[in-house]
Short mmCIF file of C-alpha atoms and ligand atoms in Angstrom, two decimals:
data_model
loop_
_atom_site.label_atom_id
_atom_site.label_comp_id
_atom_site.label_asym_id
_atom_site.label_seq_id
_atom_site.Cartn_x
_atom_site.Cartn_y
_atom_site.Cartn_z
CA UNK A 1354 0.00 0.00 0.00
CA UNK A 1355 1.30 3.49 -0.81
CA UNK A 1356 1.49 6.21 1.80
CA UNK A 1357 -1.98 7.55 2.68
CA UNK A 1358 -2.67 11.16 3.57
CA UNK A 1359 -6.13 11.92 4.87
CA UNK A 1360 -7.54 15.42 4.43
CA UNK A 1361 -10.63 16.33 6.45
CA UNK A 1362 -12.63 19.32 5.23
CA UNK A 1363 -13.90 21.19 8.26
CA UNK A 1364 -13.61 24.92 7.49
CA UNK A 1365 -17.19 25.61 6.43
CA UNK A 1366 -19.47 27.79 8.48
CA UNK A 1367 -22.32 25.35 8.51
CA UNK A 1368 -24.78 28.14 7.64
CA UNK A 1369 -27.71 25.73 7.68
CA UNK A 1370 -27.04 24.85 11.33
CA UNK A 1371 -27.94 28.48 12.25
CA UNK A 1372 -25.48 28.33 15.12
CA UNK A 1373 -22.69 30.28 16.84
CA UNK A 1374 -20.80 27.00 17.16
CA UNK A 1375 -18.71 25.75 14.19
CA UNK A 1376 -20.62 22.86 12.60
CA UNK A 1377 -17.98 20.21 13.30
CA UNK A 1378 -18.10 21.06 17.02
CA UNK A 1379 -21.77 20.14 17.34
CA UNK A 1380 -22.15 17.03 19.48
CA UNK A 1381 -23.24 13.65 18.21
CA UNK A 1382 -23.53 10.84 20.77
CA UNK A 1383 -21.51 12.83 23.28
CA UNK A 1384 -18.63 13.92 21.02
CA UNK A 1385 -18.12 16.70 18.47
CA UNK A 1386 -18.75 15.60 14.86
CA UNK A 1387 -15.07 16.01 14.03
CA UNK A 1388 -14.12 13.43 16.70
CA UNK A 1389 -16.18 10.77 14.95
CA UNK A 1390 -14.30 11.44 11.71
CA UNK A 1391 -10.88 11.56 13.39
CA UNK A 1392 -11.66 8.30 15.18
CA UNK A 1393 -12.11 6.62 11.77
CA UNK A 1394 -8.70 7.78 10.56
CA UNK A 1395 -7.15 6.39 13.75
CA UNK A 1396 -8.94 3.06 13.29
CA UNK A 1397 -7.68 2.92 9.71
CA UNK A 1398 -4.17 3.45 11.05
CA UNK A 1399 -3.63 6.62 9.01
CA UNK A 1400 -0.97 8.73 10.69
CA UNK A 1401 -0.80 11.55 8.20
CA UNK A 1402 -4.01 13.51 8.86
CA UNK A 1403 -4.58 17.12 7.81
CA UNK A 1404 -7.70 19.01 8.88
CA UNK A 1405 -8.73 22.13 6.99
CA UNK A 1406 -10.13 24.64 9.44
CA UNK A 1407 -11.56 28.13 8.94
CA UNK A 1408 -14.80 29.21 10.48
CA UNK A 1409 -14.52 29.21 14.29
CA UNK A 1410 -11.03 27.84 13.85
CA UNK A 1411 -9.67 28.66 17.33
CA UNK A 1412 -12.13 26.35 18.98
CA UNK A 1413 -11.62 23.58 16.43
CA UNK A 1414 -7.81 23.84 16.56
CA UNK A 1415 -7.78 23.71 20.35
CA UNK A 1416 -9.91 20.62 20.24
CA UNK A 1417 -8.01 18.61 17.61
CA UNK A 1418 -4.44 19.93 17.49
CA UNK A 1419 -3.07 16.86 19.29
CA UNK A 1420 -4.63 14.51 16.74
CA UNK A 1421 -4.25 16.26 13.40
CA UNK A 1422 -2.05 18.53 11.35
CA UNK A 1423 -3.88 21.82 10.74
CA UNK A 1424 -4.20 23.89 7.58
CA UNK A 1425 -6.16 27.16 7.65
CA UNK A 1426 -8.54 28.16 4.87
CA UNK A 1427 -8.78 31.92 5.46
CA UNK A 1428 -11.89 32.45 3.34
CA UNK A 1429 -14.39 29.72 2.76
CA UNK A 1430 -14.65 29.72 -1.01
CA UNK A 1431 -15.83 26.15 -1.44
CA UNK A 1432 -14.78 22.53 -0.97
CA UNK A 1433 -12.31 22.66 -3.91
CA UNK A 1434 -10.68 25.78 -2.49
CA UNK A 1435 -10.52 24.08 0.92
CA UNK A 1436 -8.67 21.03 -0.41
CA UNK A 1437 -6.36 23.25 -2.45
CA UNK A 1438 -5.01 24.72 0.82
CA UNK A 1439 -3.48 21.34 1.62
CA UNK A 1440 -1.68 20.98 -1.74
CA UNK A 1441 1.78 22.03 -0.42
CA UNK A 1442 1.57 19.13 2.05
CA UNK A 1443 0.47 16.46 -0.44
CA UNK A 1444 3.02 14.13 -1.94
CA UNK A 1445 2.80 13.20 -5.64
CA UNK A 1446 3.03 9.49 -5.04
CA UNK A 1447 0.70 9.23 -2.06
CA UNK A 1448 -2.94 8.27 -1.96
CA UNK A 1449 -5.12 11.14 -0.70
CA UNK A 1450 -8.27 10.16 1.18
CA UNK A 1451 -10.68 13.12 1.46
CA UNK A 1452 -13.30 13.08 4.23
CA UNK A 1453 -15.85 15.68 5.29
CA UNK A 1454 -16.01 16.82 8.89
CA UNK A 1455 -19.79 16.68 8.65
CA UNK A 1456 -20.03 13.02 7.62
CA UNK A 1457 -19.70 11.06 10.85
CA UNK A 1458 -21.47 7.79 10.05
CA UNK A 1459 -19.18 6.23 7.45
CA UNK A 1460 -18.14 2.79 8.61
CA UNK A 1461 -14.66 1.41 8.77
CA UNK A 1462 -15.69 -1.34 6.32
CA UNK A 1463 -16.85 1.14 3.73
CA UNK A 1464 -13.72 3.28 4.00
CA UNK A 1465 -11.51 0.20 3.81
CA UNK A 1466 -13.22 -1.04 0.65
CA UNK A 1467 -12.97 2.44 -0.89
CA UNK A 1468 -9.20 2.46 -0.26
CA UNK A 1469 -8.77 -1.11 -1.54
CA UNK A 1470 -10.81 -0.53 -4.69
CA UNK A 1471 -8.90 2.68 -5.40
CA UNK A 1472 -5.57 0.95 -5.04
CA UNK A 1473 -6.41 -2.13 -7.05
CA UNK A 1474 -8.03 -0.24 -9.97
CA UNK A 1475 -5.20 2.23 -10.36
CA UNK A 1476 -7.73 4.98 -11.07
CA UNK A 1477 -6.77 8.63 -10.68
CA UNK A 1478 -9.76 9.07 -8.40
CA UNK A 1479 -12.45 6.97 -6.74
CA UNK A 1480 -15.74 8.48 -5.56
CA UNK A 1481 -17.78 6.98 -2.75
CA UNK A 1482 -21.47 7.14 -3.67
CA UNK A 1483 -24.77 6.06 -2.15
CA UNK A 1484 -28.30 5.57 -3.43
CA UNK A 1485 -30.76 7.74 -1.51
CA UNK A 1486 -34.54 7.59 -1.61
CA UNK A 1487 -34.53 11.34 -1.07
CA UNK A 1488 -31.36 12.69 -2.69
CA UNK A 1489 -32.31 16.34 -2.11
CA UNK A 1490 -29.34 18.57 -1.32
CA UNK A 1491 -26.61 16.16 -2.41
CA UNK A 1492 -24.47 16.25 -5.55
CA UNK A 1493 -25.83 13.78 -8.15
CA UNK A 1494 -23.69 11.21 -9.96
CA UNK A 1495 -24.02 11.67 -13.71
CA UNK A 1496 -23.42 8.55 -15.79
CA UNK A 1497 -23.68 7.76 -19.48
CA UNK A 1498 -24.05 4.10 -20.44
CA UNK A 1499 -23.00 3.26 -16.90
CA UNK A 1500 -19.81 5.29 -17.18
CA UNK A 1501 -19.11 8.12 -14.73
CA UNK A 1502 -19.40 11.56 -16.33
CA UNK A 1503 -19.24 13.93 -13.37
CA UNK A 1504 -21.08 15.33 -10.35
CA UNK A 1505 -23.78 18.01 -10.46
CA UNK A 1506 -24.76 19.93 -7.32
CA UNK A 1507 -28.43 20.26 -6.36
CA UNK A 1508 -28.36 24.00 -7.11
CA UNK A 1509 -26.90 23.46 -10.59
CA UNK A 1510 -28.93 20.37 -11.53
CA UNK A 1511 -31.58 20.24 -14.26
CA UNK A 1512 -35.00 18.79 -13.34
CA UNK A 1513 -33.97 15.46 -14.96
CA UNK A 1514 -30.65 15.39 -13.05
CA UNK A 1515 -32.54 16.02 -9.81
CA UNK A 1516 -34.34 12.72 -10.38
CA UNK A 1517 -31.03 10.82 -10.05
CA UNK A 1518 -30.86 8.92 -6.77
CA UNK A 1519 -27.16 8.06 -6.73
CA UNK A 1520 -25.39 10.78 -4.79
CA UNK A 1521 -21.87 11.92 -3.96
CA UNK A 1522 -21.01 11.19 -0.33
CA UNK A 1523 -18.21 13.78 -0.39
CA UNK A 1524 -15.65 11.04 0.34
CA UNK A 1525 -12.96 10.32 -2.24
CA UNK A 1526 -9.57 8.80 -2.93
CA UNK A 1527 -7.12 10.49 -5.27
CA UNK A 1528 -3.66 9.91 -6.66
CA UNK A 1529 -1.66 12.81 -5.20
CA UNK A 1530 -0.13 14.01 -8.44
CA UNK A 1531 -3.36 14.00 -10.45
CA UNK A 1532 -5.30 15.71 -7.66
CA UNK A 1533 -2.77 18.53 -7.35
CA UNK A 1534 -2.82 19.11 -11.09
CA UNK A 1535 -6.64 19.14 -11.27
CA UNK A 1536 -7.08 21.48 -8.30
CA UNK A 1537 -5.05 24.15 -10.14
CA UNK A 1538 -7.62 24.18 -12.93
CA UNK A 1539 -11.02 24.39 -11.23
CA UNK A 1540 -12.94 27.66 -11.41
CA UNK A 1541 -15.90 29.08 -9.46
CA UNK A 1542 -18.35 28.88 -12.35
CA UNK A 1543 -21.59 27.67 -10.81
CA UNK A 1544 -24.78 28.75 -9.04
CA UNK A 1545 -22.98 29.28 -5.72
CA UNK A 1546 -19.85 31.01 -7.12
CA UNK A 1547 -17.68 28.50 -5.23
CA UNK A 1548 -14.67 26.37 -6.09
CA UNK A 1549 -16.33 22.96 -6.15
CA UNK A 1550 -14.11 20.00 -5.29
CA UNK A 1551 -16.42 17.98 -7.51
CA UNK A 1552 -15.16 19.91 -10.55
CA UNK A 1553 -11.80 18.13 -10.34
CA UNK A 1554 -13.55 15.13 -11.89
CA UNK A 1555 -14.31 17.12 -15.07
CA UNK A 1556 -10.67 18.14 -15.24
CA UNK A 1557 -9.49 14.56 -14.73
CA UNK A 1558 -11.94 13.15 -17.30
CA UNK A 1559 -10.91 15.80 -19.83
CA UNK A 1560 -7.28 14.79 -19.44
CA UNK A 1561 -8.20 11.17 -20.08
CA UNK A 1562 -7.89 9.90 -16.52
CA UNK A 1563 -9.81 6.96 -15.15
CA UNK A 1564 -12.36 7.55 -12.37
CA UNK A 1565 -13.95 4.75 -10.37
CA UNK A 1566 -17.07 4.62 -8.22
CA UNK A 1567 -17.70 2.66 -5.03
CA UNK A 1568 -21.34 2.61 -3.93
CA UNK A 1569 -22.03 2.10 -0.21
CA UNK A 1570 -24.41 -0.71 0.67
CA UNK A 1571 -25.83 1.14 3.65
CA UNK A 1572 -27.16 4.53 2.58
CA UNK A 1573 -27.47 5.77 6.17
CA UNK A 1574 -23.67 5.92 6.31
CA UNK A 1575 -23.66 8.70 3.75
CA UNK A 1576 -25.80 11.05 5.81
CA UNK A 1577 -24.24 14.51 5.80
CA UNK A 1578 -25.00 16.85 8.68
CA UNK A 1579 -26.03 20.20 7.28
CA UNK A 1580 -28.89 21.12 9.61
CA UNK A 1581 -30.18 20.11 13.02
CA UNK A 1582 -32.77 17.73 11.63
CA UNK A 1583 -29.96 15.75 10.00
CA UNK A 1584 -28.01 15.95 13.27
CA UNK A 1585 -30.95 14.40 15.11
CA UNK A 1586 -31.37 11.78 12.37
CA UNK A 1587 -27.69 10.83 12.61
CA UNK A 1588 -27.93 10.66 16.38
CA UNK A 1589 -30.85 8.27 16.19
CA UNK A 1590 -28.86 6.03 13.85
CA UNK A 1591 -25.69 6.09 15.92
CA UNK A 1592 -27.49 5.48 19.23
CA UNK A 1593 -29.22 2.51 17.64
CA UNK A 1594 -25.84 1.14 16.48
CA UNK A 1595 -24.35 1.64 19.95
CA UNK A 1596 -27.24 -0.15 21.69
CA UNK A 1597 -27.04 -3.07 19.28
CA UNK A 1598 -23.29 -3.27 19.77
CA UNK A 1599 -23.60 -3.53 23.57
CA UNK A 1600 -26.47 -6.01 23.37
CA UNK A 1601 -24.27 -8.22 21.19
CA UNK A 1602 -21.53 -7.85 23.84
CA UNK A 1603 -23.80 -9.30 26.54
CA UNK A 1604 -25.65 -6.29 27.93
CA UNK A 1605 -29.42 -6.50 28.45
CA UNK A 1606 -31.23 -3.32 27.44
CA UNK A 1607 -34.92 -3.20 28.25
CA UNK A 1608 -36.96 -1.06 25.87
CA UNK A 1609 -33.80 -0.06 23.96
CA UNK A 1610 -35.24 2.96 22.17
CA UNK A 1611 -35.69 4.74 25.52
CA UNK A 1612 -32.01 4.28 26.42
CA UNK A 1613 -29.19 6.59 25.30
CA UNK A 1614 -25.57 5.45 25.45
CA UNK A 1615 -22.78 7.73 24.23
CA UNK A 1616 -20.06 6.55 21.88
CA UNK A 1617 -17.25 6.46 24.48
CA UNK A 1618 -19.19 4.59 27.20
CA UNK A 1619 -17.91 1.12 28.16
CA UNK A 1620 -20.18 -1.59 29.61
CA UNK A 1621 -19.36 -5.00 31.03
CA UNK A 1622 -21.29 -8.20 30.39
CA UNK A 1623 -24.49 -9.12 32.23
CA UNK A 1624 -25.21 -5.48 32.95
CA UNK A 1625 -28.94 -4.75 32.80
CA UNK A 1626 -30.06 -1.31 31.66
CA UNK A 1627 -33.66 -0.40 32.40
CA UNK A 1628 -35.75 2.07 30.39
CA UNK A 1629 -35.32 5.85 30.32
CA UNK A 1630 -31.64 5.74 31.18
CA UNK A 1631 -29.01 8.10 29.74
CA UNK A 1632 -25.34 7.15 29.98
CA UNK A 1633 -22.99 9.87 28.84
CA UNK A 1634 -19.36 10.81 28.29
CA UNK A 1635 -16.67 8.42 29.45
CA UNK A 1636 -18.82 6.45 31.88
CA UNK A 1637 -17.79 2.84 32.49
CA UNK A 1638 -20.09 0.24 34.00
CA UNK A 1639 -18.62 -3.02 35.26
CA UNK A 1640 -20.18 -6.47 34.99
CA UNK A 1641 -23.43 -7.45 36.69
CA UNK A 1642 -24.55 -3.91 37.46
CA UNK A 1643 -28.18 -2.88 37.16
CA UNK A 1644 -28.73 0.65 35.91
CA UNK A 1645 -32.08 2.44 35.79
CA UNK A 1646 -34.88 2.88 35.26
CA UNK A 1647 -34.75 6.63 34.92
CA UNK A 1648 -31.03 7.14 35.57
CA UNK A 1649 -28.56 9.72 34.24
CA UNK A 1650 -24.82 8.98 34.46
CA UNK A 1651 -22.11 11.26 33.10
CA UNK A 1652 -18.36 10.49 33.26
CA UNK A 1653 -18.90 8.00 36.09
CA UNK A 1654 -17.12 4.81 37.03
CA UNK A 1655 -19.49 2.11 38.29
CA UNK A 1656 -17.78 -0.95 39.66
CA UNK A 1657 -19.09 -4.49 39.56
CA UNK A 1658 -22.59 -5.25 40.77
CA UNK A 1659 -23.80 -1.78 41.57
CA UNK A 1660 -27.48 -1.01 41.41
CA UNK A 1661 -28.64 2.49 40.58
CA UNK A 1662 -32.26 3.48 40.06
CA UNK A 1663 -33.95 6.81 39.34
CA UNK A 1664 -30.78 8.75 40.12
CA UNK A 1665 -28.34 11.30 38.69
CA UNK A 1666 -24.56 10.92 38.98
CA UNK A 1667 -21.79 13.04 37.47
CA UNK A 1668 -18.05 12.39 37.74
CA UNK A 1669 -18.63 9.96 40.60
CA UNK A 1670 -16.95 6.66 41.41
CA UNK A 1671 -19.48 4.11 42.59
CA UNK A 1672 -17.94 1.10 44.27
CA UNK A 1673 -18.73 -2.59 44.00
CA UNK A 1674 -22.22 -3.65 45.07
CA UNK A 1675 -23.35 -0.12 45.96
CA UNK A 1676 -27.09 0.52 46.12
CA UNK A 1677 -28.06 3.96 44.85
CA UNK A 1678 -31.46 5.60 44.76
CA UNK A 1679 -34.20 6.05 44.08
CA UNK A 1680 -33.70 9.81 43.73
CA UNK A 1681 -30.06 10.15 44.75
CA UNK A 1682 -27.81 12.90 43.34
CA UNK A 1683 -24.09 12.12 43.24
CA UNK A 1684 -22.04 15.14 42.22
CA UNK A 1685 -18.41 15.41 41.06
CA UNK A 1686 -15.82 14.08 43.48
CA UNK A 1687 -18.08 11.51 45.08
CA UNK A 1688 -16.17 8.29 45.77
CA UNK A 1689 -18.13 5.41 47.24
CA UNK A 1690 -16.31 2.31 48.51
CA UNK A 1691 -17.75 -1.19 48.30
CA UNK A 1692 -21.29 -1.83 49.49
CA UNK A 1693 -22.30 1.75 50.23
CA UNK A 1694 -26.01 2.52 50.33
CA UNK A 1695 -27.22 5.94 49.22
CA UNK A 1696 -30.97 6.24 49.41
CA UNK A 1697 -33.74 8.62 48.46
CA UNK A 1698 -33.23 12.39 48.31
CA UNK A 1699 -29.56 12.21 49.25
CA UNK A 1700 -27.04 14.57 47.66
CA UNK A 1701 -23.30 13.86 47.92
CA UNK A 1702 -20.52 16.10 46.64
CA UNK A 1703 -16.72 15.87 46.80
CA UNK A 1704 -16.81 13.22 49.51
CA UNK A 1705 -15.39 9.77 50.17
CA UNK A 1706 -17.68 7.26 51.79
CA UNK A 1707 -16.11 4.16 53.36
CA UNK A 1708 -17.05 0.53 52.84
CA UNK A 1709 -20.50 -0.52 53.99
CA UNK A 1710 -21.61 2.94 55.12
CA UNK A 1711 -25.25 3.95 54.75
CA UNK A 1712 -26.83 7.31 53.97
CA UNK A 1713 -30.37 6.11 53.37
CA UNK A 1714 -32.61 9.18 53.41
CA UNK A 1715 -32.87 12.97 52.95
CA UNK A 1716 -29.25 14.05 53.52
CA UNK A 1717 -26.63 16.43 52.15
CA UNK A 1718 -23.04 15.24 52.48
CA UNK A 1719 -20.48 17.69 51.05
CA UNK A 1720 -16.67 17.90 51.38
CA UNK A 1721 -16.69 14.98 53.77
CA UNK A 1722 -14.80 11.83 54.61
CA UNK A 1723 -16.79 8.98 56.11
CA UNK A 1724 -15.12 5.85 57.44
CA UNK A 1725 -16.41 2.28 57.24
CA UNK A 1726 -19.86 1.20 58.44
CA UNK A 1727 -20.99 4.69 59.31
CA UNK A 1728 -24.76 5.07 59.62
CA UNK A 1729 -26.15 8.48 58.77
CA UNK A 1730 -29.67 9.09 60.08
CA UNK A 1731 -32.39 10.67 57.96
CA UNK A 1732 -32.13 14.39 57.40
CA UNK A 1733 -28.44 14.75 58.31
CA UNK A 1734 -26.72 17.77 56.81
CA UNK A 1735 -23.05 18.72 56.58
CA UNK A 1736 -22.94 22.52 56.85
CA UNK A 1737 -19.82 22.81 54.69
CA UNK A 1738 -20.04 26.45 53.63
CA UNK A 1739 -19.65 29.44 55.93
CA UNK A 1740 -20.52 31.96 53.22
CA UNK A 1741 -16.88 32.36 52.18
CA UNK A 1742 -15.13 29.00 52.31
CA UNK A 1743 -15.86 25.29 52.18
CA UNK A 1744 -14.85 23.15 55.16
CA UNK A 1745 -14.53 19.41 55.72
CA UNK A 1746 -16.44 17.00 57.91
CA UNK A 1747 -14.65 13.81 58.95
CA UNK A 1748 -16.58 10.92 60.50
CA UNK A 1749 -14.78 7.84 61.85
CA UNK A 1750 -15.57 4.13 61.36
CA UNK A 1751 -18.76 2.72 62.90
CA UNK A 1752 -20.08 6.13 63.94
CA UNK A 1753 -23.85 6.25 64.38
CA UNK A 1754 -25.39 9.59 63.51
CA UNK A 1755 -28.93 10.22 64.76
CA UNK A 1756 -31.55 11.69 62.48
CA UNK A 1757 -31.63 15.39 61.69
CA UNK A 1758 -28.05 16.09 62.75
CA UNK A 1759 -26.17 19.17 61.49
CA UNK A 1760 -22.39 18.98 61.27
CA UNK A 1761 -20.99 22.53 61.23
CA UNK A 1762 -17.68 22.04 59.41
CA UNK A 1763 -14.80 21.92 60.01
CA UNK A 1764 -15.57 19.17 62.46
CA UNK A 1765 -14.27 15.67 63.21
CA UNK A 1766 -16.26 12.81 64.72
CA UNK A 1767 -14.34 9.91 66.28
CA UNK A 1768 -14.73 6.18 65.68
CA UNK A 1769 -17.64 4.30 67.28
CA UNK A 1770 -19.18 7.56 68.49
CA UNK A 1771 -22.90 8.25 68.62
CA UNK A 1772 -24.58 11.55 67.81
CA UNK A 1773 -27.98 12.14 69.39
CA UNK A 1774 -30.77 12.89 66.96
CA UNK A 1775 -31.43 16.56 66.27
CA UNK A 1776 -27.94 17.73 67.35
CA UNK A 1777 -26.07 20.62 65.79
CA UNK A 1778 -22.46 19.52 66.17
CA UNK A 1779 -19.93 22.36 66.17
CA UNK A 1780 -17.09 20.76 68.17
CA UNK A 1781 -15.02 17.63 67.52
CA UNK A 1782 -16.30 14.43 69.14
CA UNK A 1783 -13.75 11.92 70.54
CA UNK A 1784 -13.79 8.18 69.75
CA UNK A 1785 -16.31 5.95 71.57
CA UNK A 1786 -18.38 8.83 72.99
CA UNK A 1787 -21.92 10.18 72.79
CA UNK A 1788 -22.53 13.77 71.69
CA UNK A 1789 -25.94 15.37 72.16
CA UNK A 1790 -26.71 19.01 71.56
CA UNK A 1791 -30.32 19.62 72.34
CA UNK A 1792 -32.28 21.63 74.93
CA UNK A 1793 -33.89 19.46 77.61
CA UNK A 1794 -37.47 18.48 76.84
CA UNK A 1795 -40.08 20.30 78.92
CA UNK A 1796 -43.38 18.73 79.91
CA UNK A 1797 -46.23 20.94 80.97
CA UNK A 1798 -48.95 18.70 82.38
CA UNK A 1799 -52.61 19.32 81.62
CA UNK A 1800 -51.62 22.01 79.06
CA UNK A 1801 -55.12 22.50 77.66
CA UNK A 1802 -56.62 23.08 81.09
CA UNK A 1803 -53.77 25.41 82.13
CA UNK A 1804 -54.36 27.59 79.02
CA UNK A 1805 -58.07 28.01 79.83
CA UNK A 1806 -57.35 29.49 83.27
C1 UD1 B 3197 -20.77 18.48 -0.62
C2 UD1 B 3197 -20.55 18.08 -2.09
C3 UD1 B 3197 -21.76 17.31 -2.59
C4 UD1 B 3197 -21.98 16.08 -1.70
C5 UD1 B 3197 -22.07 16.48 -0.22
C6 UD1 B 3197 -22.05 15.24 0.65
C7 UD1 B 3197 -19.23 19.85 -3.16
C8 UD1 B 3197 -19.24 21.00 -4.07
N1 UD1 B 3197 -20.38 19.26 -2.92
O1 UD1 B 3197 -21.89 19.35 -0.58
O2 UD1 B 3197 -21.56 16.88 -3.92
O3 UD1 B 3197 -23.15 15.40 -2.10
O4 UD1 B 3197 -20.94 17.30 0.17
O5 UD1 B 3197 -22.36 15.55 1.97
O6 UD1 B 3197 -18.18 19.47 -2.69
N2 UD1 B 3197 -15.89 23.11 3.60
C9 UD1 B 3197 -14.68 23.75 3.79
N3 UD1 B 3197 -14.46 24.94 3.16
C10 UD1 B 3197 -15.38 25.51 2.35
C11 UD1 B 3197 -16.61 24.85 2.16
C12 UD1 B 3197 -16.84 23.64 2.80
O7 UD1 B 3197 -13.82 23.28 4.52
O8 UD1 B 3197 -15.08 26.58 1.81
C13 UD1 B 3197 -16.12 21.84 4.32
C14 UD1 B 3197 -17.30 21.90 5.26
O9 UD1 B 3197 -16.89 22.31 6.54
C15 UD1 B 3197 -17.83 20.48 5.24
C16 UD1 B 3197 -17.42 19.96 3.87
O10 UD1 B 3197 -16.44 20.83 3.38
O11 UD1 B 3197 -17.27 19.68 6.24
C17 UD1 B 3197 -18.61 19.88 2.91
O12 UD1 B 3197 -19.13 21.20 2.74
P1 UD1 B 3197 -20.68 21.48 2.62
O13 UD1 B 3197 -20.88 22.93 2.44
O14 UD1 B 3197 -21.40 20.83 3.71
O15 UD1 B 3197 -20.97 20.76 1.24
P2 UD1 B 3197 -22.35 20.16 0.74
O16 UD1 B 3197 -23.22 21.26 0.29
O17 UD1 B 3197 -22.88 19.24 1.75
CA1 CA B 3198 -22.37 18.72 3.85
#
């Protein structure tokens, strides 16, 4: 195989997105569009990747600079003009694979067969096409007696040409030398006044070069994202692929269409995912866990056998065999050891909870460190914020905290100590002791009668 250079076109404004965000930075299954395209080049093992950036370039460059060489297209004068910017970096004898930053669904199989076909045919260029039921908006493949004649854009097409269902996916292979020559000769003579990349095929045909076509079997792969309806359509397709992938890997998903799993999520076997669950970012879920119904996880690590229902967790580590929910809220920095129970209406933030500890109802635990087998009574609050600074609460192993306790941080509670219900604890409590902070209960006998007199 000759050297392959991949050029990704990603400079366009994405006018049809009607957005302040560059088109390729719009998210699809939890990642910007451009990441899906870059991931394909990595999977193909292509090391020489050039991305053409322009509109909103600072944001795009910052996001991809570690994965791609960058070429700037100062003015966005069309796809042909965009590719032309990379010419000084293209070698005559290399194969140039051109991808669009807005075409995230192409499969590895399809790209591999495009590259193979291109190499074995020895053509100057190979165009990846697809047959669409509704080809509106795409460039149409013009053929005569089955032989490729060129590509006509929607805006330049005659009514008869608009009837053609075979479309240009915007993905191509070129011989470096021929591509560089043809790019010098294209002109902006069309309805949009742009330098069309698709015009290089006219130049190549006129100079007697051979052009091949590879038609994708799965037309959904060719979907280009130009507006938010197409973004939603692509997302539906990719989420379906992701669910099917994990089901084939041994994950049970109940009512799959109500479950969303992002592209980078990892799930172990025998995990069960119940309906209306959203798993985002870089979340990993280990074997035998049960997630949902109604659960939202973002960038979390869930160890083996945890059970989470009707809860929200972000950047939390949930230990083995933990029981979470219903209605728990685990915020960033939460680290739960093995067998922790977090029950209903409990919020935890930036806290470590030791093995076997329980926080079953109606609590806020923030900036805290709980030892092993601590029991937190209902309604316990760590008062971690004094209006200016956050302070820590430390609770030792086996401590038993009565219901409705306030811990005014900073405060430290010793091992095996007991806190009487309703206490507001402002001072440290030594090991093995009882702390109660409560006014003595008064009894006024015959209260009703006493009032009447
Ligand atoms: C293009 C093709 C069309 C094909 C379709 C497939 C041309 C002329 N048309 O049309 O035949 O059916 O893709 O989806 O090529 N870009 C730049 N600089 C520019 C203009 C665009 O980098 O000056 C980039 C865009 O960011 C985008 C890609 O090129 O990633 C395609 O541009 P877009 O405007 O979306 O082209 P289409 O109209 O979809
Ligand atoms: Ca497009």
